[in-house]
Short mmCIF file of C-alpha atoms in Angstrom, two decimals:
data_model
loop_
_atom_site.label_atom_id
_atom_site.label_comp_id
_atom_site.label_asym_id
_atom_site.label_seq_id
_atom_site.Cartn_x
_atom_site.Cartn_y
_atom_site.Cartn_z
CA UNK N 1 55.63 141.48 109.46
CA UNK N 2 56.91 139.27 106.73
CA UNK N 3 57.02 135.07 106.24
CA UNK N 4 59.77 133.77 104.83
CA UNK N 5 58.23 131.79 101.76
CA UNK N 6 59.84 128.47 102.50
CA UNK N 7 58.25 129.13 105.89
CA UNK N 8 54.81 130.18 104.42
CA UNK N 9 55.08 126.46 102.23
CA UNK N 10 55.26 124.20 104.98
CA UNK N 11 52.91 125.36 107.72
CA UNK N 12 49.51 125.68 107.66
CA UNK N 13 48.27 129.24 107.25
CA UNK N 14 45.03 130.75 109.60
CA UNK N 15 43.65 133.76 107.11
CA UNK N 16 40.84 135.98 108.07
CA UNK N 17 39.22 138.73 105.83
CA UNK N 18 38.20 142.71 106.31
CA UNK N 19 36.37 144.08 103.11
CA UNK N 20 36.51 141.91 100.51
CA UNK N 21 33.61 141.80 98.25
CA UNK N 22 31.29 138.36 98.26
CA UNK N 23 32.75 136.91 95.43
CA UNK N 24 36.43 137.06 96.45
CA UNK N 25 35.27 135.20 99.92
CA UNK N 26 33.89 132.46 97.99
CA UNK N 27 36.80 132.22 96.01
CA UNK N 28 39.42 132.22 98.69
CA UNK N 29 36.98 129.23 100.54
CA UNK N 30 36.90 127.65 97.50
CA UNK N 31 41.13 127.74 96.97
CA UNK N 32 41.77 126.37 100.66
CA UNK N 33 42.89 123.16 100.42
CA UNK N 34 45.20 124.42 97.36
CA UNK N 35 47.10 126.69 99.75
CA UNK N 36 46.68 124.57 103.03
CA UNK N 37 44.80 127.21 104.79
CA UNK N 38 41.98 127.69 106.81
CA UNK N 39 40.13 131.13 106.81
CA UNK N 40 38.44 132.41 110.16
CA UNK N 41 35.43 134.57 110.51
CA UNK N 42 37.30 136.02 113.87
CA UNK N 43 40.67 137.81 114.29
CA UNK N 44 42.83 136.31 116.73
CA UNK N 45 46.40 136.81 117.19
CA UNK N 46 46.81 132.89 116.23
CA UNK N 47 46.01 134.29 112.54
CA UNK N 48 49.44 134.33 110.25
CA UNK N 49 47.53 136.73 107.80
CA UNK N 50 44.71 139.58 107.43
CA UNK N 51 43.73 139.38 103.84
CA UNK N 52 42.02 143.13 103.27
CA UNK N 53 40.96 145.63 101.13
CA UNK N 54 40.24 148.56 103.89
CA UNK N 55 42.82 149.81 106.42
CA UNK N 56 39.76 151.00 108.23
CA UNK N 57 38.05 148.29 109.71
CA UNK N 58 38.58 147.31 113.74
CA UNK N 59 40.08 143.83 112.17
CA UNK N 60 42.79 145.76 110.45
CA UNK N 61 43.81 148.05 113.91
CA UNK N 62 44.03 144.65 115.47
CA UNK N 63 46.04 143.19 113.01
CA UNK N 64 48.73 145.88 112.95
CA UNK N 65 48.56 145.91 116.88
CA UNK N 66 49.31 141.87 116.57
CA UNK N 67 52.06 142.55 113.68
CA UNK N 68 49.65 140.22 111.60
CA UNK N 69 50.62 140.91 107.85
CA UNK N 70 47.62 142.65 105.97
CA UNK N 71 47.94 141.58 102.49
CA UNK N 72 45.47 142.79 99.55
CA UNK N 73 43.53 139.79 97.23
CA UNK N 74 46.08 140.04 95.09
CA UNK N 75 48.73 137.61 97.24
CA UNK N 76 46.00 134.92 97.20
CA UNK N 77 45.87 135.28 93.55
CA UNK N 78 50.10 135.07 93.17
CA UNK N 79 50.05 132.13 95.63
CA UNK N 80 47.63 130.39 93.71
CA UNK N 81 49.53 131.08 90.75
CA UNK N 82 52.63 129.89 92.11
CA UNK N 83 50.66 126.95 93.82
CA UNK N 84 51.51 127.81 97.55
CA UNK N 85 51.69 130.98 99.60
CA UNK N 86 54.38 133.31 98.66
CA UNK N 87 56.12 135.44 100.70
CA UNK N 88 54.00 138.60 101.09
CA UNK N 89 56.06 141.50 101.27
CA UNK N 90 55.22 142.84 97.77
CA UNK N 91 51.63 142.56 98.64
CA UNK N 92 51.42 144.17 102.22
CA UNK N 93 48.55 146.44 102.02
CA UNK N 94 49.95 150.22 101.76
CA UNK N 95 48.71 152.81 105.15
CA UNK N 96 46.55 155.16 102.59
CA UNK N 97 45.17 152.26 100.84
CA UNK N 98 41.70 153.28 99.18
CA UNK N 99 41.79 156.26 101.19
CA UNK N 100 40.71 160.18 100.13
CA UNK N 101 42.49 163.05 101.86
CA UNK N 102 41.81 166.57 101.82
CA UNK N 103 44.00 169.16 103.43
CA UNK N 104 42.51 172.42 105.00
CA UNK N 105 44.37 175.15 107.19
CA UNK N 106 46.85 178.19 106.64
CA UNK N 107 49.65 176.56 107.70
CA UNK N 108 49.63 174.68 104.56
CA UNK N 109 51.94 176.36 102.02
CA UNK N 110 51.36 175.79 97.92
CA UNK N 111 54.67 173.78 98.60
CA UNK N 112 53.19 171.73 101.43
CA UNK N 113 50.16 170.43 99.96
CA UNK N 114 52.06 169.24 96.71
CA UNK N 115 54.58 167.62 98.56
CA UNK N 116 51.60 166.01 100.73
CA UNK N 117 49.72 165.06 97.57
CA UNK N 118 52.54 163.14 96.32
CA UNK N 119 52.97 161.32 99.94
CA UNK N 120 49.40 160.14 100.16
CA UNK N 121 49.59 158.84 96.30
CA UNK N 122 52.95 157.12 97.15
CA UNK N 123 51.17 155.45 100.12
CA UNK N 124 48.10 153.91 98.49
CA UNK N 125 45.78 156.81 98.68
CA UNK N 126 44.12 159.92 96.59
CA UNK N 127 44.19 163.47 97.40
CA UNK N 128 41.29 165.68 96.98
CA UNK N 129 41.45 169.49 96.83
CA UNK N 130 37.90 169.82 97.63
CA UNK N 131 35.79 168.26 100.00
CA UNK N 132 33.39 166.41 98.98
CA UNK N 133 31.28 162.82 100.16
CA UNK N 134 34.28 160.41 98.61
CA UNK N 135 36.63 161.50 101.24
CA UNK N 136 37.71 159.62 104.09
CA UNK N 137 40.12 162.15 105.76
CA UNK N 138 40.06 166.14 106.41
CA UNK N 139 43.37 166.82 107.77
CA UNK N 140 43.63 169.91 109.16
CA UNK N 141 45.81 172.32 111.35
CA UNK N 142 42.83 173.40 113.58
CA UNK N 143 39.65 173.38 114.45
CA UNK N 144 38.01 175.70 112.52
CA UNK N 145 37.52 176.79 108.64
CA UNK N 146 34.97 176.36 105.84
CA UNK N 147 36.04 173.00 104.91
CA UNK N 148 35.95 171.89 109.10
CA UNK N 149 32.47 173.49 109.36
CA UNK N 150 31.26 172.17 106.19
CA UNK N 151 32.57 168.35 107.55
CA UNK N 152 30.76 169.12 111.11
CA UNK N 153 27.37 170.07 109.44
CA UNK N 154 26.35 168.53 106.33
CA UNK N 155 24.93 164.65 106.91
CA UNK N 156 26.50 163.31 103.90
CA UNK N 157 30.34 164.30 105.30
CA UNK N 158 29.22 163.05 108.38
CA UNK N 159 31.78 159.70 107.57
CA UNK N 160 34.58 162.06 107.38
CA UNK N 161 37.57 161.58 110.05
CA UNK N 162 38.75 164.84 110.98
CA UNK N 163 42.39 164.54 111.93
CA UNK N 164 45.53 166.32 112.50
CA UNK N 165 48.58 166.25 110.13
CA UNK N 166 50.32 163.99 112.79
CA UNK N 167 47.77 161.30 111.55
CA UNK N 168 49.55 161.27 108.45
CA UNK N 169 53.02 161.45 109.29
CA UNK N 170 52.08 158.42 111.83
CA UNK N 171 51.05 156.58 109.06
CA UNK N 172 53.31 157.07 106.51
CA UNK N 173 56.14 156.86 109.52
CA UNK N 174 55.33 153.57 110.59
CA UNK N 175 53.92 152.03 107.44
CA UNK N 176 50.63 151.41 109.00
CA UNK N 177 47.59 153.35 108.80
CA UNK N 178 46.89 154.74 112.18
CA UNK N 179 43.98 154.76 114.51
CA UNK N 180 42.21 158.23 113.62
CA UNK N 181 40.67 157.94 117.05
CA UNK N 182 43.92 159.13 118.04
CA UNK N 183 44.66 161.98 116.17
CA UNK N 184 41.22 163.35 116.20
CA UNK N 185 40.91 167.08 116.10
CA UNK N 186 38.84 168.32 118.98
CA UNK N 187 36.65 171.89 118.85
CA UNK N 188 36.79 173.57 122.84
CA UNK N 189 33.57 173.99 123.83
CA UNK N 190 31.91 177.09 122.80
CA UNK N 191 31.59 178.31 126.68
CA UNK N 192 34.82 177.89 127.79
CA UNK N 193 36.40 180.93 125.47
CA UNK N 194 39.42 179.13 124.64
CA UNK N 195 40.86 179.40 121.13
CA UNK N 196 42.16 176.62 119.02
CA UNK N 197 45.93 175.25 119.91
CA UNK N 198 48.14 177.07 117.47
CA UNK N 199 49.41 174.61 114.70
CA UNK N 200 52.92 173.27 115.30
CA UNK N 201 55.39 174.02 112.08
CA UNK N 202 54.53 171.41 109.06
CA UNK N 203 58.30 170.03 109.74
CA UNK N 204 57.82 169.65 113.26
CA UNK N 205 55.00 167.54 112.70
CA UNK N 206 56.14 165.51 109.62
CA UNK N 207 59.76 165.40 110.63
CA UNK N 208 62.81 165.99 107.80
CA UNK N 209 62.93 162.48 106.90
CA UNK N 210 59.17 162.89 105.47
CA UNK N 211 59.26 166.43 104.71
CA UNK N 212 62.69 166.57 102.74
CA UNK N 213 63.33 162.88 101.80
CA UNK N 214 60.27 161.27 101.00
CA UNK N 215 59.11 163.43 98.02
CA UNK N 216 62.22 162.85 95.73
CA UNK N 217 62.16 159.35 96.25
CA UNK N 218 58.95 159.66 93.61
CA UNK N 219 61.91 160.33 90.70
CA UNK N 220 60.83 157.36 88.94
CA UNK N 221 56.86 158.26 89.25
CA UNK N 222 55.98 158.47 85.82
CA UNK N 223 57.00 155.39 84.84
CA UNK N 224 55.21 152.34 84.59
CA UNK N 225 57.53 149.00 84.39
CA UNK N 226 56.81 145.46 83.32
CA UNK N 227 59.51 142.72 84.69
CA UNK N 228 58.69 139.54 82.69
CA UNK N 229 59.17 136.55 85.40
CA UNK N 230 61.21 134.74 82.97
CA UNK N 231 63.92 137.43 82.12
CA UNK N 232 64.69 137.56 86.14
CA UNK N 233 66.04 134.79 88.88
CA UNK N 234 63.13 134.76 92.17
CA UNK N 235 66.25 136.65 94.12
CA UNK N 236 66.66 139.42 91.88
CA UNK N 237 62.94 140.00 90.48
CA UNK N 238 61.95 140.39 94.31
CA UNK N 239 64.82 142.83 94.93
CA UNK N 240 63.65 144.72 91.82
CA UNK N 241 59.90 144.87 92.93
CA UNK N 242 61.37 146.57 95.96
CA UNK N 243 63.21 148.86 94.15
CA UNK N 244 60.32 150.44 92.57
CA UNK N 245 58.22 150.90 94.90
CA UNK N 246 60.79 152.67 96.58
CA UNK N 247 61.65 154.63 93.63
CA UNK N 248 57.82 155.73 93.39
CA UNK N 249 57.43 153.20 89.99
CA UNK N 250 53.51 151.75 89.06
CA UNK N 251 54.02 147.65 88.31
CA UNK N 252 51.93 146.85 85.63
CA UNK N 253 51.72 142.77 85.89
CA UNK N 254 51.06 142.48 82.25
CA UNK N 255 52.41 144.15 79.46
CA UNK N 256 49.93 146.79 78.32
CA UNK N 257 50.32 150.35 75.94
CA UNK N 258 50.85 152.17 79.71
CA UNK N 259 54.01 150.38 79.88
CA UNK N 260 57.16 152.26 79.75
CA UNK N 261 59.88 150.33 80.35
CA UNK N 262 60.33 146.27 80.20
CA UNK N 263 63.36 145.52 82.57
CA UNK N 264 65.42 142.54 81.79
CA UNK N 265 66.91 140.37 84.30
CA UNK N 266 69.88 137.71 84.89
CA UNK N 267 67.74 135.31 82.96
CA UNK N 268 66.76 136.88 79.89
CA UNK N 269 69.09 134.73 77.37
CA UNK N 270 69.94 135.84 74.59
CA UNK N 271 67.30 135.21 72.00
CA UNK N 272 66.60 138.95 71.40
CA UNK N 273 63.32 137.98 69.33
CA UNK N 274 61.08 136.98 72.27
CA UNK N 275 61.89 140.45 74.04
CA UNK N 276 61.10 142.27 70.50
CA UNK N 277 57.61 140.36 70.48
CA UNK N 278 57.10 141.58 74.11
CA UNK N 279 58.38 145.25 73.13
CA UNK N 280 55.60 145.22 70.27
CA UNK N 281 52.87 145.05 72.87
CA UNK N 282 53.70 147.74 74.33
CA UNK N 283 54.30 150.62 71.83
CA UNK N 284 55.84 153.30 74.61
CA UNK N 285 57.96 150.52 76.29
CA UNK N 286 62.08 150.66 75.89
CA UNK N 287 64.05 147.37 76.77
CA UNK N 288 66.15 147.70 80.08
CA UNK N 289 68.37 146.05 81.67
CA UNK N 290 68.28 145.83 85.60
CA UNK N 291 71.13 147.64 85.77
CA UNK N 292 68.83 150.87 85.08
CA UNK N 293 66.70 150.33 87.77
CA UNK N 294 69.64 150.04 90.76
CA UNK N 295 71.56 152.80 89.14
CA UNK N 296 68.29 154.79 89.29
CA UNK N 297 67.92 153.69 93.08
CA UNK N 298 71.53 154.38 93.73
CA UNK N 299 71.44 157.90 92.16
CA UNK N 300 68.25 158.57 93.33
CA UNK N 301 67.53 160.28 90.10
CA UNK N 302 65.56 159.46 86.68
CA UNK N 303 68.56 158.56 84.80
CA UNK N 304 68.52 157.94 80.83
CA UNK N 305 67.17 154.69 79.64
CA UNK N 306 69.25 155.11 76.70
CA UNK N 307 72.39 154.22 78.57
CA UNK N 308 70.98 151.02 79.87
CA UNK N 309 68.97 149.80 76.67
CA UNK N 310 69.00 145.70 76.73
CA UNK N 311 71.48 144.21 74.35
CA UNK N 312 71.71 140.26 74.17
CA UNK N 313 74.56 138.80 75.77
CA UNK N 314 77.70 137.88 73.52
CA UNK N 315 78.05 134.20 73.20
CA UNK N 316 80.67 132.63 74.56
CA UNK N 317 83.77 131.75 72.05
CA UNK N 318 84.90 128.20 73.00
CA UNK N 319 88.95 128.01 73.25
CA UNK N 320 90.86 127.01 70.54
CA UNK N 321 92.23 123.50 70.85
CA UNK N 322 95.38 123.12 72.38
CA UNK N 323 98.06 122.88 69.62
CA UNK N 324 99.59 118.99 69.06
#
């Protein structure tokens, strides 16, 4: 699903939107010729990009179907920053995006639920332990329950998908929020006197890889990182992006009192006084080097930012002349 950047430069690019508000159409028709691109009012598999802010919308089923990259606003903004499309892979909308889940059914254990809590906000979305008219999702084990009756009667739940936990696993699987058409759960008729399908084993459905893996790969979730464009070459600052979002890691673009750690690339030089400055803004913030971050990734573990705090590089002693 992702452009090379070089690519996304020199051709031109066919956009079309799925729930943006007003002003951010106007804007993006207004930055066109900036960014050589032409936006469509139509999908058609001829577009090179979906720019969205839903994952529920028939535009965005059709994009995944096409493999047409669904990026959020905020790669329009970068690209226009940059002045001409960047590659979009830190910007490809997540499958929860903007979405509410709620969980109901025994088969969920106290276990379960956290582990699916920290899933959905790892994907883009929020979880709910109640249900109420903000969410988007029940995702249940059967077809019954107070939470599945309250969904099926009250008018203002009546947006609610009701889907199995395969839904999920689907989604998070493939990286792609899927269609909850297909996952819908289904009451038998009241005449026919069957009972509800028993509910397959939560690691049946989710698989090990989600079950076991995906949870500690949030280590690094309670950190929020700055990576100051200057202190890092394009090659490595893209590979670091990466990095955290694997590691579970909220990117704060600017720095801010949220931030926690400032990581320093290849290219941070060796004036130490510009990274102090930077460090002031952000009381809570320690000065890392990259290093951290992959060693972190490698481990798979939260490891001491102490060991990796940013020290300038030594300058380099010229040789002593050669002796006449």
């Amino acid at each position: 699903l992702v452009c090379g950047g070089n690519d996304l430069a020199m051709s031109k690019l066919i956009v079309c939107t799925s729930g943006l508000e007003p002003d951010r159409k106007r804007d993006l028709q207004r930055h066109t010729p900036t960014l050589n691109i032409e936006v469509v009012p139509d999908l058609t598999p001829e577009c090179t990009h979906l720019v969205a802010d839903t994952v529920l919308s028939e535009k965005y089923l059709a994009a995944v179907t096409w493999r047409i990259p669904v990026v959020s606003y905020e790669w329009v903004e970068a690209s226009l920053t940059n002045g001409e499309p960047i590659d979009e892979e830190e910007y490809l909308l997540r499958p929860l995006h903007r979405l509410v889940i709620c969980l109901s059914g025994l088969s969920f254990s106290t276990a379960d639920r956290h582990s699916i809590e920290a899933l959905v906000q790892r994907e883009g979305g929020a979880y709910s332990a109640s249900l109420d008219r903000h969410c988007t999702h029940l995702v249940t084990d059967s077809a019954s329950g107070d939470k599945y009756m309250k969904c099926c009667a009250e008018s203002t739940l009546q947006h609610v998908r009701i889907v199995t936990p395969a839904w999920l696993a689907d989604s998070i699987a493939r990286g792609a929020c899927a269609n909850g058409n297909d996952f819908a759960v289904r009451a038998p008729p009241p005449s026919s006197g069957m009972r509800a399908a028993a509910p397959a084993p939560l690691d049946a459905v989710f698989g090990p890889r989600l079950c076991a893996q995906a949870v500690p790969q949030l280590f690094l979730s309670d950190c929020v990182l700055h990576f100051p464009e200057s202190a890092s070459a394009a090659p490595l600052l893209v590979c670091l992006r990466r990095l955290a979002r694997g590691c579970g890691v909220t990117v704060a673009e600017h720095p801010s009192g949220w931030v926690t750690h400032i990581v320093l690339g290849d290219t941070a030089g060796s004036d130490a006084a510009v990274w102090t400055e930077l460090q002031a803004t952000c009381p809570l913030a320690k000065l890392v080097s990259h290093v951290w971050l992959t060693e972190c990734d490698r481990m798979r573990a939260h490891l001491p930012a102490s060991e990796y705090l940013w020290t300038p590089p030594e300058p380099r002693r010229r040789p002593p002349p050669p002796q006449p």
